[in-house]
Amino acid sequence: MSKKKIKTALISVFDKTGLEPLINILVDQGVELYSTGGTEKFIRNLGYDVNTVEDLTGYPAILGGRVKTLHPKVFGGILNRSQVESDQSELQEFEIPALDLIVVDLYPFEKTIAGNATESEIIEKIDIGGIALIRAAAKNFNDVFCISDKEDYTSFIQIFKSFDGAPDFDTRKEFAVKAFHTSSHYDSAIFNYFDIREDRLKLSVGDSQVLRYGENPHQKGRFFGSLDELLEQIHGKAISYNNLLDIDSAVNLILEFYDGNPAFGILKHNNACGFAVRDRLSAAYADALAADPVSAFGGVLICNKRLDLETAKAIHELFCEVVIAPDYEDKALVLLKQKKNRILLIQKETSLPPRTIRTCLNGYLVQDKDTKTDQKEDLQTVTKLLPTASEAEDLIFASKICKHTKSNTIILAKNQQLLASGTGQTSRVDALHQSINKAKSFGFILNKAVMASDAFFPFPDCVEIADNEGIKAVIQPGGSIKDQNSISYCDEHEMTMVFTGVRHFKH
């Protein structure tokens, strides 16, 4: 398709950042400018002539500025087709100038709702004229160039120079696609703010980054979202698709322990292979590593306190993909950065989305995030024997880890240390056997350990197996029609068992 010389431009923006260089080059190339309100004043303050939209339309801005550009003389200038003779005749008849370039942004709706604005203030930030101008210009990309984002000013200037003021069809279409993205994202944000129903889903994510590949090298991968709002990468190679899945699991797990004593977790394939809470971070790391030093190789490490030099020295001896902490001592950073590919992240204080969304078949599954954390007051002792204070602490500790481990799962813990976990098994008995065998393989003694299950026991087999290993305290949701069988076994063998009433499946 042919190039199209830009002879006229309508510029109307809320945010004037970066606008001056764009104005300068347009004026330098003899482009006739039209504008409104604050943008018109901005252009005049630069010393340039500019036509007002009010003079073009014969109408002033009305309704407190709500209506400025909504007029046939504006939209006729945008939507006319240069190759349609009747369109051009009507432009001449009604004295409408063709508009070749539209530079428009939108009222900052998302920024407004993120603050403490009232609903009336939020409503006033719903852009009408701007969104209409963007859609009209993007629709008529065959004749009109549309800039809908100030981040594109620099690239447009380069395009304008390289095409001698006449961008080609492909470039106009590329910017039109960006404009439609801008308008659709804006409308989705407005809809999601006002929508209170749960039977409709509209997703629009403006930011994204290309990943090296997806889950496997033959798969393409991309992350959609503003990762830097949650994590700051201060060192290392680019974060991969699988890294992000492990980081997601690690961040969600550590949040269960964020305000408590020093806690350290080691994760592999989205599950904790080591976790401990201690008085010192270095001790927490040492005991987390002891749970499974084999799986820790190439894992993701996370803690809830400033990472000190002592802990960094221990970490430095392990090959790990990622280290996450709320902060680092300077000397700890110097040491950890000696491995050029080691990813070092700072976890910022921010909230995570309240819902989870995943593809399923030809649609999406949406659910509330599992924000329920079992607390001591939630524990209902169903056996004759009550848990001791230390057992109750370990039961809560184990339950938190259990919540963030793939089902079916069994967690074994003692003295605020993960001993082993059975993860993602097709039966709860298999998960228990896996955790017992793993704990023993690393030299742990299970006597007086506790056991956590993500769902109820339909039979007493798991409590019997646990009892035979010296495990005397159990936490589970309860809810089986055969709960009494497990309760009776515990009573007969001096075990204590508590119900939480909340299942924590994770698939």
Short mmCIF file of C-alpha atoms in Angstrom, two decimals:
data_model
loop_
_atom_site.label_atom_id
_atom_site.label_comp_id
_atom_site.label_asym_id
_atom_site.label_seq_id
_atom_site.Cartn_x
_atom_site.Cartn_y
_atom_site.Cartn_z
CA MET A 1 0.00 0.00 0.00
CA SER A 2 1.07 3.60 -0.56
CA LYS A 3 2.70 6.00 1.80
CA LYS A 4 0.63 8.86 3.19
CA LYS A 5 2.08 12.32 3.73
CA ILE A 6 1.25 13.83 7.11
CA LYS A 7 0.10 17.40 6.52
CA THR A 8 -2.23 17.95 9.48
CA ALA A 9 -2.29 16.74 13.07
CA LEU A 10 -4.78 16.85 15.93
CA ILE A 11 -3.01 16.71 19.29
CA SER A 12 -4.94 16.45 22.56
CA VAL A 13 -3.25 14.79 25.52
CA PHE A 14 -3.71 14.68 29.29
CA ASP A 15 -0.05 13.91 30.00
CA LYS A 16 2.36 16.29 28.24
CA THR A 17 5.49 14.24 29.10
CA GLY A 18 7.78 13.90 26.07
CA LEU A 19 5.47 15.92 23.85
CA GLU A 20 7.81 18.82 23.02
CA PRO A 21 10.20 16.93 20.68
CA LEU A 22 7.20 15.59 18.77
CA ILE A 23 5.72 19.06 18.35
CA ASN A 24 9.10 20.42 17.27
CA ILE A 25 9.55 18.00 14.39
CA LEU A 26 5.96 18.35 13.18
CA VAL A 27 6.26 22.13 13.06
CA ASP A 28 9.69 21.89 11.46
CA GLN A 29 8.15 19.85 8.63
CA GLY A 30 5.27 22.26 8.12
CA VAL A 31 2.51 20.11 9.62
CA GLU A 32 -0.59 22.16 10.47
CA LEU A 33 -1.63 21.66 14.09
CA TYR A 34 -5.07 21.46 15.73
CA SER A 35 -5.54 21.16 19.46
CA THR A 36 -7.71 21.73 22.52
CA GLY A 37 -7.48 23.09 26.07
CA GLY A 38 -4.26 22.47 27.94
CA THR A 39 -2.48 20.96 24.94
CA GLU A 40 -3.24 24.05 22.86
CA LYS A 41 -1.73 26.26 25.59
CA PHE A 42 1.30 23.94 25.77
CA ILE A 43 1.91 24.32 22.03
CA ARG A 44 1.48 28.10 22.14
CA ASN A 45 3.92 28.31 25.05
CA LEU A 46 6.47 26.63 22.79
CA GLY A 47 6.02 29.59 20.44
CA TYR A 48 4.05 27.79 17.71
CA ASP A 49 0.78 28.59 15.98
CA VAL A 50 -2.05 26.13 16.48
CA ASN A 51 -5.66 25.94 15.34
CA THR A 52 -8.22 25.44 18.07
CA VAL A 53 -10.85 22.74 17.77
CA GLU A 54 -13.38 25.34 18.93
CA ASP A 55 -12.61 27.47 15.85
CA LEU A 56 -12.87 24.41 13.63
CA THR A 57 -16.25 23.27 14.99
CA GLY A 58 -17.75 26.63 15.84
CA TYR A 59 -18.55 25.33 19.32
CA PRO A 60 -16.71 25.85 22.59
CA ALA A 61 -15.89 23.06 25.00
CA ILE A 62 -19.07 22.51 27.02
CA LEU A 63 -20.31 20.69 30.11
CA GLY A 64 -17.20 21.45 32.08
CA GLY A 65 -14.96 20.08 29.35
CA ARG A 66 -16.84 16.81 28.93
CA VAL A 67 -17.52 17.64 25.27
CA LYS A 68 -14.67 19.10 23.22
CA THR A 69 -13.97 17.08 20.09
CA LEU A 70 -17.25 15.19 19.57
CA HIS A 71 -18.24 16.94 16.35
CA PRO A 72 -18.62 15.97 12.64
CA LYS A 73 -15.94 18.46 11.64
CA VAL A 74 -13.46 16.56 13.80
CA PHE A 75 -14.54 13.01 13.11
CA GLY A 76 -15.25 13.72 9.46
CA GLY A 77 -11.65 14.84 9.18
CA ILE A 78 -10.49 11.55 10.68
CA LEU A 79 -12.87 9.03 9.13
CA ASN A 80 -12.90 10.27 5.54
CA ARG A 81 -11.45 7.91 2.96
CA SER A 82 -9.02 9.56 0.59
CA GLN A 83 -9.87 7.13 -2.23
CA VAL A 84 -13.65 7.59 -1.94
CA GLU A 85 -14.78 10.49 -4.13
CA SER A 86 -18.00 11.14 -2.22
CA ASP A 87 -16.09 11.40 1.07
CA GLN A 88 -13.79 14.02 -0.39
CA SER A 89 -16.72 15.95 -1.90
CA GLU A 90 -18.40 16.12 1.49
CA LEU A 91 -15.22 17.40 3.10
CA GLN A 92 -15.17 20.26 0.60
CA GLU A 93 -18.89 20.93 0.97
CA PHE A 94 -18.73 21.22 4.77
CA GLU A 95 -15.25 22.75 4.90
CA ILE A 96 -13.76 19.90 6.91
CA PRO A 97 -9.96 19.57 6.91
CA ALA A 98 -8.59 16.03 6.55
CA LEU A 99 -6.64 15.03 9.65
CA ASP A 100 -3.62 12.85 8.94
CA LEU A 101 -2.16 12.36 12.43
CA ILE A 102 -4.00 11.91 15.74
CA VAL A 103 -2.01 12.16 18.96
CA VAL A 104 -4.27 11.36 21.91
CA ASP A 105 -3.94 9.76 25.33
CA LEU A 106 -6.63 8.91 27.86
CA TYR A 107 -7.55 10.11 31.31
CA PRO A 108 -5.62 8.00 33.86
CA PHE A 109 -8.52 5.79 34.96
CA GLU A 110 -6.44 2.94 36.41
CA LYS A 111 -4.17 5.32 38.28
CA THR A 112 -7.25 7.07 39.70
CA ILE A 113 -8.89 3.90 41.00
CA ALA A 114 -5.57 2.81 42.52
CA GLY A 115 -5.62 5.92 44.71
CA ASN A 116 -8.17 7.17 47.22
CA ALA A 117 -10.48 8.86 44.72
CA THR A 118 -14.22 9.09 45.28
CA GLU A 119 -16.57 7.40 42.82
CA SER A 120 -17.55 10.77 41.32
CA GLU A 121 -13.86 11.54 40.73
CA ILE A 122 -13.38 8.12 39.17
CA ILE A 123 -16.34 8.62 36.85
CA GLU A 124 -14.88 11.91 35.64
CA LYS A 125 -11.75 10.00 34.63
CA ILE A 126 -13.72 7.88 32.16
CA ASP A 127 -12.54 9.29 28.87
CA ILE A 128 -15.12 9.77 26.11
CA GLY A 129 -13.66 12.05 23.47
CA GLY A 130 -10.18 10.54 23.63
CA ILE A 131 -11.34 6.97 23.26
CA ALA A 132 -13.55 7.97 20.33
CA LEU A 133 -10.67 9.75 18.59
CA ILE A 134 -8.38 6.76 19.05
CA ARG A 135 -10.93 4.28 17.70
CA ALA A 136 -11.77 6.49 14.73
CA ALA A 137 -8.12 7.05 13.80
CA ALA A 138 -7.25 3.39 14.24
CA LYS A 139 -10.23 2.31 12.12
CA ASN A 140 -9.10 4.56 9.30
CA PHE A 141 -5.43 3.55 9.45
CA ASN A 142 -5.35 3.44 5.67
CA ASP A 143 -5.28 7.25 5.76
CA VAL A 144 -4.58 8.24 9.36
CA PHE A 145 -1.64 7.66 11.70
CA CYS A 146 -2.65 7.22 15.34
CA ILE A 147 -0.40 7.64 18.39
CA SER A 148 -2.17 6.58 21.58
CA ASP A 149 0.78 6.20 23.99
CA LYS A 150 3.45 8.72 24.96
CA GLU A 151 5.97 5.85 24.99
CA ASP A 152 5.66 5.80 21.19
CA TYR A 153 6.66 9.43 20.61
CA THR A 154 10.34 8.64 20.16
CA SER A 155 9.72 5.76 17.75
CA PHE A 156 7.27 7.89 15.75
CA ILE A 157 9.87 10.66 15.41
CA GLN A 158 12.33 8.15 13.95
CA ILE A 159 9.63 6.77 11.63
CA PHE A 160 8.61 10.27 10.56
CA LYS A 161 12.21 11.11 9.70
CA SER A 162 12.98 7.84 7.91
CA PHE A 163 9.83 8.05 5.75
CA ASP A 164 10.30 11.78 5.07
CA GLY A 165 7.00 12.57 6.77
CA ALA A 166 4.99 9.92 4.89
CA PRO A 167 4.77 6.64 6.88
CA ASP A 168 3.81 3.55 4.91
CA PHE A 169 0.70 1.40 5.25
CA ASP A 170 2.29 -1.34 7.38
CA THR A 171 3.54 1.16 9.94
CA ARG A 172 0.15 2.89 10.14
CA LYS A 173 -1.50 -0.48 10.66
CA GLU A 174 1.01 -1.45 13.36
CA PHE A 175 0.20 1.70 15.31
CA ALA A 176 -3.51 1.13 14.77
CA VAL A 177 -3.18 -2.26 16.47
CA LYS A 178 -1.52 -0.55 19.43
CA ALA A 179 -4.37 1.96 19.50
CA PHE A 180 -7.01 -0.78 19.57
CA HIS A 181 -5.08 -2.40 22.41
CA THR A 182 -5.11 0.91 24.27
CA SER A 183 -8.86 1.34 23.84
CA SER A 184 -9.80 -2.26 24.67
CA HIS A 185 -7.56 -2.31 27.76
CA TYR A 186 -9.09 0.97 28.93
CA ASP A 187 -12.64 -0.32 28.48
CA SER A 188 -11.79 -3.55 30.30
CA ALA A 189 -10.42 -1.58 33.26
CA ILE A 190 -13.63 0.44 33.46
CA PHE A 191 -15.81 -2.66 33.19
CA ASN A 192 -13.86 -4.57 35.83
CA TYR A 193 -14.10 -1.61 38.22
CA PHE A 194 -17.88 -1.43 38.01
CA ASP A 195 -18.74 -5.11 37.50
CA ILE A 196 -19.94 -6.86 40.65
CA ARG A 197 -21.12 -10.05 38.98
CA GLU A 198 -18.97 -13.17 38.88
CA ASP A 199 -20.32 -14.72 35.67
CA ARG A 200 -18.29 -12.53 33.29
CA LEU A 201 -14.55 -12.43 32.67
CA LYS A 202 -12.59 -9.71 30.91
CA LEU A 203 -8.81 -9.84 30.97
CA SER A 204 -6.48 -7.22 29.59
CA VAL A 205 -2.81 -6.99 30.57
CA GLY A 206 -0.80 -4.17 29.10
CA ASP A 207 2.72 -5.23 30.01
CA SER A 208 4.50 -8.36 28.85
CA GLN A 209 7.98 -9.75 28.38
CA VAL A 210 9.29 -12.46 26.10
CA LEU A 211 10.84 -15.43 27.91
CA ARG A 212 13.68 -17.54 26.54
CA TYR A 213 11.12 -20.30 25.99
CA GLY A 214 8.16 -21.89 27.67
CA GLU A 215 8.13 -24.92 29.92
CA ASN A 216 10.33 -26.70 27.36
CA PRO A 217 12.74 -25.30 24.75
CA HIS A 218 10.41 -26.09 21.83
CA GLN A 219 7.61 -23.97 23.36
CA LYS A 220 7.38 -20.20 23.09
CA GLY A 221 6.84 -18.36 26.38
CA ARG A 222 5.79 -14.90 27.53
CA PHE A 223 4.92 -13.37 30.90
CA PHE A 224 2.03 -10.91 31.01
CA GLY A 225 2.05 -8.51 33.93
CA SER A 226 4.17 -5.93 35.75
CA LEU A 227 6.67 -8.18 37.48
CA ASP A 228 8.70 -5.22 38.73
CA GLU A 229 5.80 -4.19 40.97
CA LEU A 230 6.47 -7.30 43.05
CA LEU A 231 10.11 -8.18 42.44
CA GLU A 232 13.25 -6.23 41.61
CA GLN A 233 15.93 -8.21 39.82
CA ILE A 234 19.34 -6.97 40.93
CA HIS A 235 21.54 -9.65 39.36
CA GLY A 236 21.62 -12.70 37.13
CA LYS A 237 20.35 -14.08 33.87
CA ALA A 238 16.86 -13.55 32.45
CA ILE A 239 14.10 -15.23 34.46
CA SER A 240 12.65 -18.27 32.70
CA TYR A 241 9.12 -19.66 32.49
CA ASN A 242 9.91 -22.42 34.98
CA ASN A 243 11.72 -19.95 37.24
CA LEU A 244 8.56 -17.87 37.37
CA LEU A 245 6.41 -20.83 38.37
CA ASP A 246 8.81 -21.68 41.20
CA ILE A 247 9.05 -18.03 42.23
CA ASP A 248 5.27 -17.81 42.36
CA SER A 249 5.12 -20.84 44.66
CA ALA A 250 7.95 -19.50 46.80
CA VAL A 251 6.43 -16.04 47.22
CA ASN A 252 3.03 -17.43 48.17
CA LEU A 253 4.58 -19.81 50.70
CA ILE A 254 6.85 -17.27 52.40
CA LEU A 255 3.94 -14.87 52.84
CA GLU A 256 2.52 -17.36 55.37
CA PHE A 257 5.61 -16.69 57.52
CA TYR A 258 6.46 -13.13 56.55
CA ASP A 259 5.94 -11.40 59.89
CA GLY A 260 7.34 -14.12 62.14
CA ASN A 261 10.77 -15.39 63.12
CA PRO A 262 13.45 -15.89 60.44
CA ALA A 263 12.15 -18.42 57.93
CA PHE A 264 13.87 -19.96 54.94
CA GLY A 265 12.41 -22.05 52.13
CA ILE A 266 13.90 -24.05 49.28
CA LEU A 267 11.56 -24.95 46.42
CA LYS A 268 11.84 -27.23 43.42
CA HIS A 269 9.15 -27.78 40.80
CA ASN A 270 6.69 -25.62 42.76
CA ASN A 271 7.00 -27.59 46.01
CA ALA A 272 9.00 -26.94 49.16
CA CYS A 273 11.80 -29.48 49.53
CA GLY A 274 13.12 -27.66 52.58
CA PHE A 275 11.71 -25.17 55.06
CA ALA A 276 12.56 -24.10 58.59
CA VAL A 277 11.89 -21.33 61.12
CA ARG A 278 14.69 -20.44 63.54
CA ASP A 279 16.03 -17.57 65.66
CA ARG A 280 18.73 -16.81 63.06
CA LEU A 281 18.36 -16.79 59.29
CA SER A 282 21.54 -18.81 58.77
CA ALA A 283 20.20 -21.55 61.06
CA ALA A 284 16.87 -21.53 59.21
CA TYR A 285 18.72 -21.99 55.91
CA ALA A 286 20.89 -24.80 57.27
CA ASP A 287 17.87 -26.73 58.55
CA ALA A 288 15.88 -26.10 55.37
CA LEU A 289 18.76 -27.48 53.32
CA ALA A 290 19.08 -30.51 55.59
CA ALA A 291 15.58 -31.67 54.68
CA ASP A 292 16.65 -32.49 51.12
CA PRO A 293 20.09 -31.30 49.97
CA VAL A 294 19.71 -33.31 46.76
CA SER A 295 16.55 -31.59 45.53
CA ALA A 296 17.92 -28.21 46.62
CA PHE A 297 20.38 -28.32 43.72
CA GLY A 298 19.13 -25.85 41.13
CA GLY A 299 16.29 -24.73 43.37
CA VAL A 300 14.66 -21.43 44.30
CA LEU A 301 15.60 -20.03 47.72
CA ILE A 302 13.48 -17.56 49.64
CA CYS A 303 13.52 -15.94 53.08
CA ASN A 304 11.50 -13.44 55.08
CA LYS A 305 14.35 -11.36 56.53
CA ARG A 306 17.28 -9.31 55.27
CA LEU A 307 19.80 -11.78 53.91
CA ASP A 308 23.04 -11.48 55.89
CA LEU A 309 26.62 -12.40 55.02
CA GLU A 310 26.64 -15.54 57.18
CA THR A 311 23.65 -16.96 55.33
CA ALA A 312 25.05 -15.82 51.98
CA LYS A 313 28.27 -17.74 52.60
CA ALA A 314 26.30 -20.94 53.10
CA ILE A 315 24.12 -20.29 50.06
CA HIS A 316 27.17 -19.59 47.93
CA GLU A 317 28.28 -23.20 48.34
CA LEU A 318 25.06 -24.42 46.67
CA PHE A 319 24.15 -24.20 43.02
CA CYS A 320 20.76 -22.49 42.97
CA GLU A 321 18.82 -20.73 40.24
CA VAL A 322 17.15 -17.98 42.26
CA VAL A 323 17.51 -16.23 45.64
CA ILE A 324 14.67 -14.03 46.92
CA ALA A 325 14.80 -11.80 49.99
CA PRO A 326 13.20 -8.55 51.17
CA ASP A 327 16.71 -7.04 51.33
CA TYR A 328 20.42 -7.96 51.31
CA GLU A 329 23.43 -6.88 53.29
CA ASP A 330 25.97 -5.20 51.01
CA LYS A 331 28.64 -7.81 51.68
CA ALA A 332 26.13 -10.60 51.09
CA LEU A 333 25.33 -9.13 47.67
CA VAL A 334 28.98 -8.85 46.71
CA LEU A 335 29.44 -12.54 47.48
CA LEU A 336 26.26 -13.81 45.83
CA LYS A 337 26.93 -11.80 42.67
CA GLN A 338 30.12 -13.77 42.06
CA LYS A 339 27.96 -16.32 40.22
CA LYS A 340 27.00 -14.32 37.13
CA ASN A 341 23.89 -16.33 36.26
CA ARG A 342 22.47 -16.55 39.79
CA ILE A 343 19.20 -14.62 39.83
CA LEU A 344 18.93 -12.30 42.84
CA LEU A 345 15.54 -10.76 43.55
CA ILE A 346 14.20 -8.30 46.11
CA GLN A 347 10.63 -9.05 47.12
CA LYS A 348 8.64 -5.86 47.51
CA GLU A 349 5.64 -5.32 49.73
CA THR A 350 2.61 -5.59 47.48
CA SER A 351 -0.65 -7.49 47.26
CA LEU A 352 -1.23 -10.48 44.99
CA PRO A 353 -4.36 -10.95 42.86
CA PRO A 354 -7.41 -12.15 44.83
CA ARG A 355 -8.30 -14.75 42.20
CA THR A 356 -6.49 -17.45 40.27
CA ILE A 357 -7.11 -17.98 36.57
CA ARG A 358 -5.97 -20.87 34.40
CA THR A 359 -6.89 -22.24 31.00
CA CYS A 360 -8.99 -25.39 30.98
CA LEU A 361 -10.16 -27.20 27.83
CA ASN A 362 -11.61 -24.43 25.63
CA GLY A 363 -12.14 -21.94 28.45
CA TYR A 364 -10.89 -20.70 31.79
CA LEU A 365 -11.18 -21.77 35.41
CA VAL A 366 -11.49 -18.89 37.85
CA GLN A 367 -11.52 -19.20 41.62
CA ASP A 368 -10.92 -17.19 44.76
CA LYS A 369 -7.36 -17.48 45.97
CA ASP A 370 -6.92 -19.80 48.95
CA THR A 371 -6.25 -17.08 51.51
CA LYS A 372 -7.23 -19.16 54.52
CA THR A 373 -4.30 -19.84 56.82
CA ASP A 374 -5.00 -22.31 59.61
CA GLN A 375 -4.53 -20.72 63.04
CA LYS A 376 -4.42 -22.19 66.53
CA GLU A 377 -7.96 -20.98 67.20
CA ASP A 378 -9.15 -23.00 64.19
CA LEU A 379 -7.94 -26.28 65.64
CA GLN A 380 -10.65 -28.59 66.88
CA THR A 381 -9.20 -31.44 68.92
CA VAL A 382 -11.24 -34.55 68.11
CA THR A 383 -9.23 -37.03 70.20
CA LYS A 384 -9.07 -37.53 73.94
CA LEU A 385 -5.45 -36.42 73.98
CA LEU A 386 -4.82 -32.69 73.44
CA PRO A 387 -1.77 -31.51 71.49
CA THR A 388 1.01 -29.97 73.56
CA ALA A 389 1.98 -26.35 72.94
CA SER A 390 4.99 -27.39 70.85
CA GLU A 391 2.91 -29.91 68.91
CA ALA A 392 0.30 -27.24 68.16
CA GLU A 393 3.00 -24.94 66.79
CA ASP A 394 4.39 -27.72 64.61
CA LEU A 395 0.91 -28.65 63.39
CA ILE A 396 0.27 -25.06 62.23
CA PHE A 397 3.74 -24.94 60.67
CA ALA A 398 3.13 -28.18 58.78
CA SER A 399 -0.35 -27.07 57.70
CA LYS A 400 1.01 -23.89 56.12
CA ILE A 401 3.48 -25.87 54.02
CA CYS A 402 0.84 -28.46 53.20
CA LYS A 403 -1.42 -25.73 51.80
CA HIS A 404 1.27 -24.82 49.24
CA THR A 405 2.24 -28.36 48.20
CA LYS A 406 0.78 -30.28 45.25
CA SER A 407 -2.02 -32.71 46.13
CA ASN A 408 -2.21 -35.38 47.28
CA THR A 409 0.29 -34.41 49.91
CA ILE A 410 1.49 -35.37 53.37
CA ILE A 411 3.86 -33.11 55.31
CA LEU A 412 6.07 -34.36 58.14
CA ALA A 413 7.59 -31.76 60.45
CA LYS A 414 9.24 -31.39 63.85
CA ASN A 415 10.52 -28.40 65.78
CA GLN A 416 9.50 -25.95 63.02
CA GLN A 417 11.43 -27.88 60.39
CA LEU A 418 10.11 -29.64 57.33
CA LEU A 419 11.36 -33.22 57.51
CA ALA A 420 9.85 -34.46 54.26
CA SER A 421 6.84 -34.17 52.02
CA GLY A 422 4.93 -36.54 49.82
CA THR A 423 3.90 -34.48 46.80
CA GLY A 424 1.43 -34.90 43.96
CA GLN A 425 0.61 -38.53 44.64
CA THR A 426 -2.50 -40.31 43.39
CA SER A 427 -3.21 -41.69 46.86
CA ARG A 428 -2.71 -40.26 50.32
CA VAL A 429 -1.09 -43.49 51.46
CA ASP A 430 1.48 -43.19 48.67
CA ALA A 431 2.17 -39.59 49.72
CA LEU A 432 2.74 -40.73 53.30
CA HIS A 433 5.07 -43.56 52.29
CA GLN A 434 7.02 -41.15 50.06
CA SER A 435 7.47 -38.65 52.90
CA ILE A 436 8.51 -41.34 55.41
CA ASN A 437 11.06 -42.89 53.07
CA LYS A 438 12.46 -39.50 52.14
CA ALA A 439 12.80 -38.36 55.75
CA LYS A 440 14.60 -41.56 56.72
CA SER A 441 16.91 -41.35 53.72
CA PHE A 442 18.26 -38.05 55.08
CA GLY A 443 18.67 -39.39 58.61
CA PHE A 444 15.63 -37.92 60.33
CA ILE A 445 14.01 -39.67 63.27
CA LEU A 446 10.25 -39.40 63.03
CA ASN A 447 9.51 -40.04 66.67
CA LYS A 448 7.40 -37.13 67.98
CA ALA A 449 7.10 -35.58 64.52
CA VAL A 450 3.73 -34.26 63.35
CA MET A 451 1.81 -35.04 60.18
CA ALA A 452 -0.31 -32.70 58.05
CA SER A 453 -2.68 -33.74 55.29
CA ASP A 454 -4.30 -31.44 52.71
CA ALA A 455 -7.55 -33.43 52.79
CA PHE A 456 -9.37 -35.87 55.06
CA PHE A 457 -8.49 -39.53 55.67
CA PRO A 458 -11.23 -41.82 54.31
CA PHE A 459 -9.65 -44.73 56.20
CA PRO A 460 -7.47 -45.05 59.33
CA ASP A 461 -4.55 -46.47 57.34
CA CYS A 462 -2.56 -43.22 57.28
CA VAL A 463 -2.77 -42.61 61.04
CA GLU A 464 -1.79 -46.23 61.63
CA ILE A 465 1.26 -45.96 59.35
CA ALA A 466 2.22 -42.68 61.01
CA ASP A 467 1.83 -44.20 64.48
CA ASN A 468 4.13 -47.06 63.56
CA GLU A 469 6.83 -44.46 62.78
CA GLY A 470 6.42 -42.67 66.11
CA ILE A 471 4.33 -39.77 64.79
CA LYS A 472 1.87 -38.79 67.51
CA ALA A 473 0.16 -35.58 66.31
CA VAL A 474 -1.96 -35.12 63.18
CA ILE A 475 -3.68 -32.18 61.52
CA GLN A 476 -6.26 -32.63 58.77
CA PRO A 477 -9.47 -30.95 57.56
CA GLY A 478 -11.82 -33.73 58.61
CA GLY A 479 -15.11 -34.25 56.82
CA SER A 480 -15.03 -37.92 55.90
CA ILE A 481 -18.08 -40.03 56.75
CA LYS A 482 -15.54 -42.38 58.30
CA ASP A 483 -13.72 -39.79 60.41
CA GLN A 484 -14.53 -41.73 63.54
CA ASN A 485 -12.41 -44.68 62.40
CA SER A 486 -9.28 -42.49 62.35
CA ILE A 487 -10.29 -40.81 65.62
CA SER A 488 -10.81 -44.14 67.34
CA TYR A 489 -7.42 -45.42 66.20
CA CYS A 490 -5.73 -42.28 67.58
CA ASP A 491 -7.52 -42.65 70.91
CA GLU A 492 -6.52 -46.29 71.18
CA HIS A 493 -2.85 -45.48 70.48
CA GLU A 494 -2.42 -42.24 72.45
CA MET A 495 -2.25 -40.00 69.42
CA THR A 496 -3.67 -36.50 69.18
CA MET A 497 -5.53 -35.30 66.10
CA VAL A 498 -7.02 -31.91 65.25
CA PHE A 499 -9.47 -30.93 62.54
CA THR A 500 -9.38 -27.55 60.81
CA GLY A 501 -12.59 -27.82 58.79
CA VAL A 502 -10.76 -26.43 55.72
CA ARG A 503 -9.37 -28.48 52.86
CA HIS A 504 -6.31 -27.20 51.00
CA PHE A 505 -6.20 -29.06 47.69
CA LYS A 506 -3.65 -27.72 45.21
CA HIS A 507 -3.67 -29.09 41.69
#
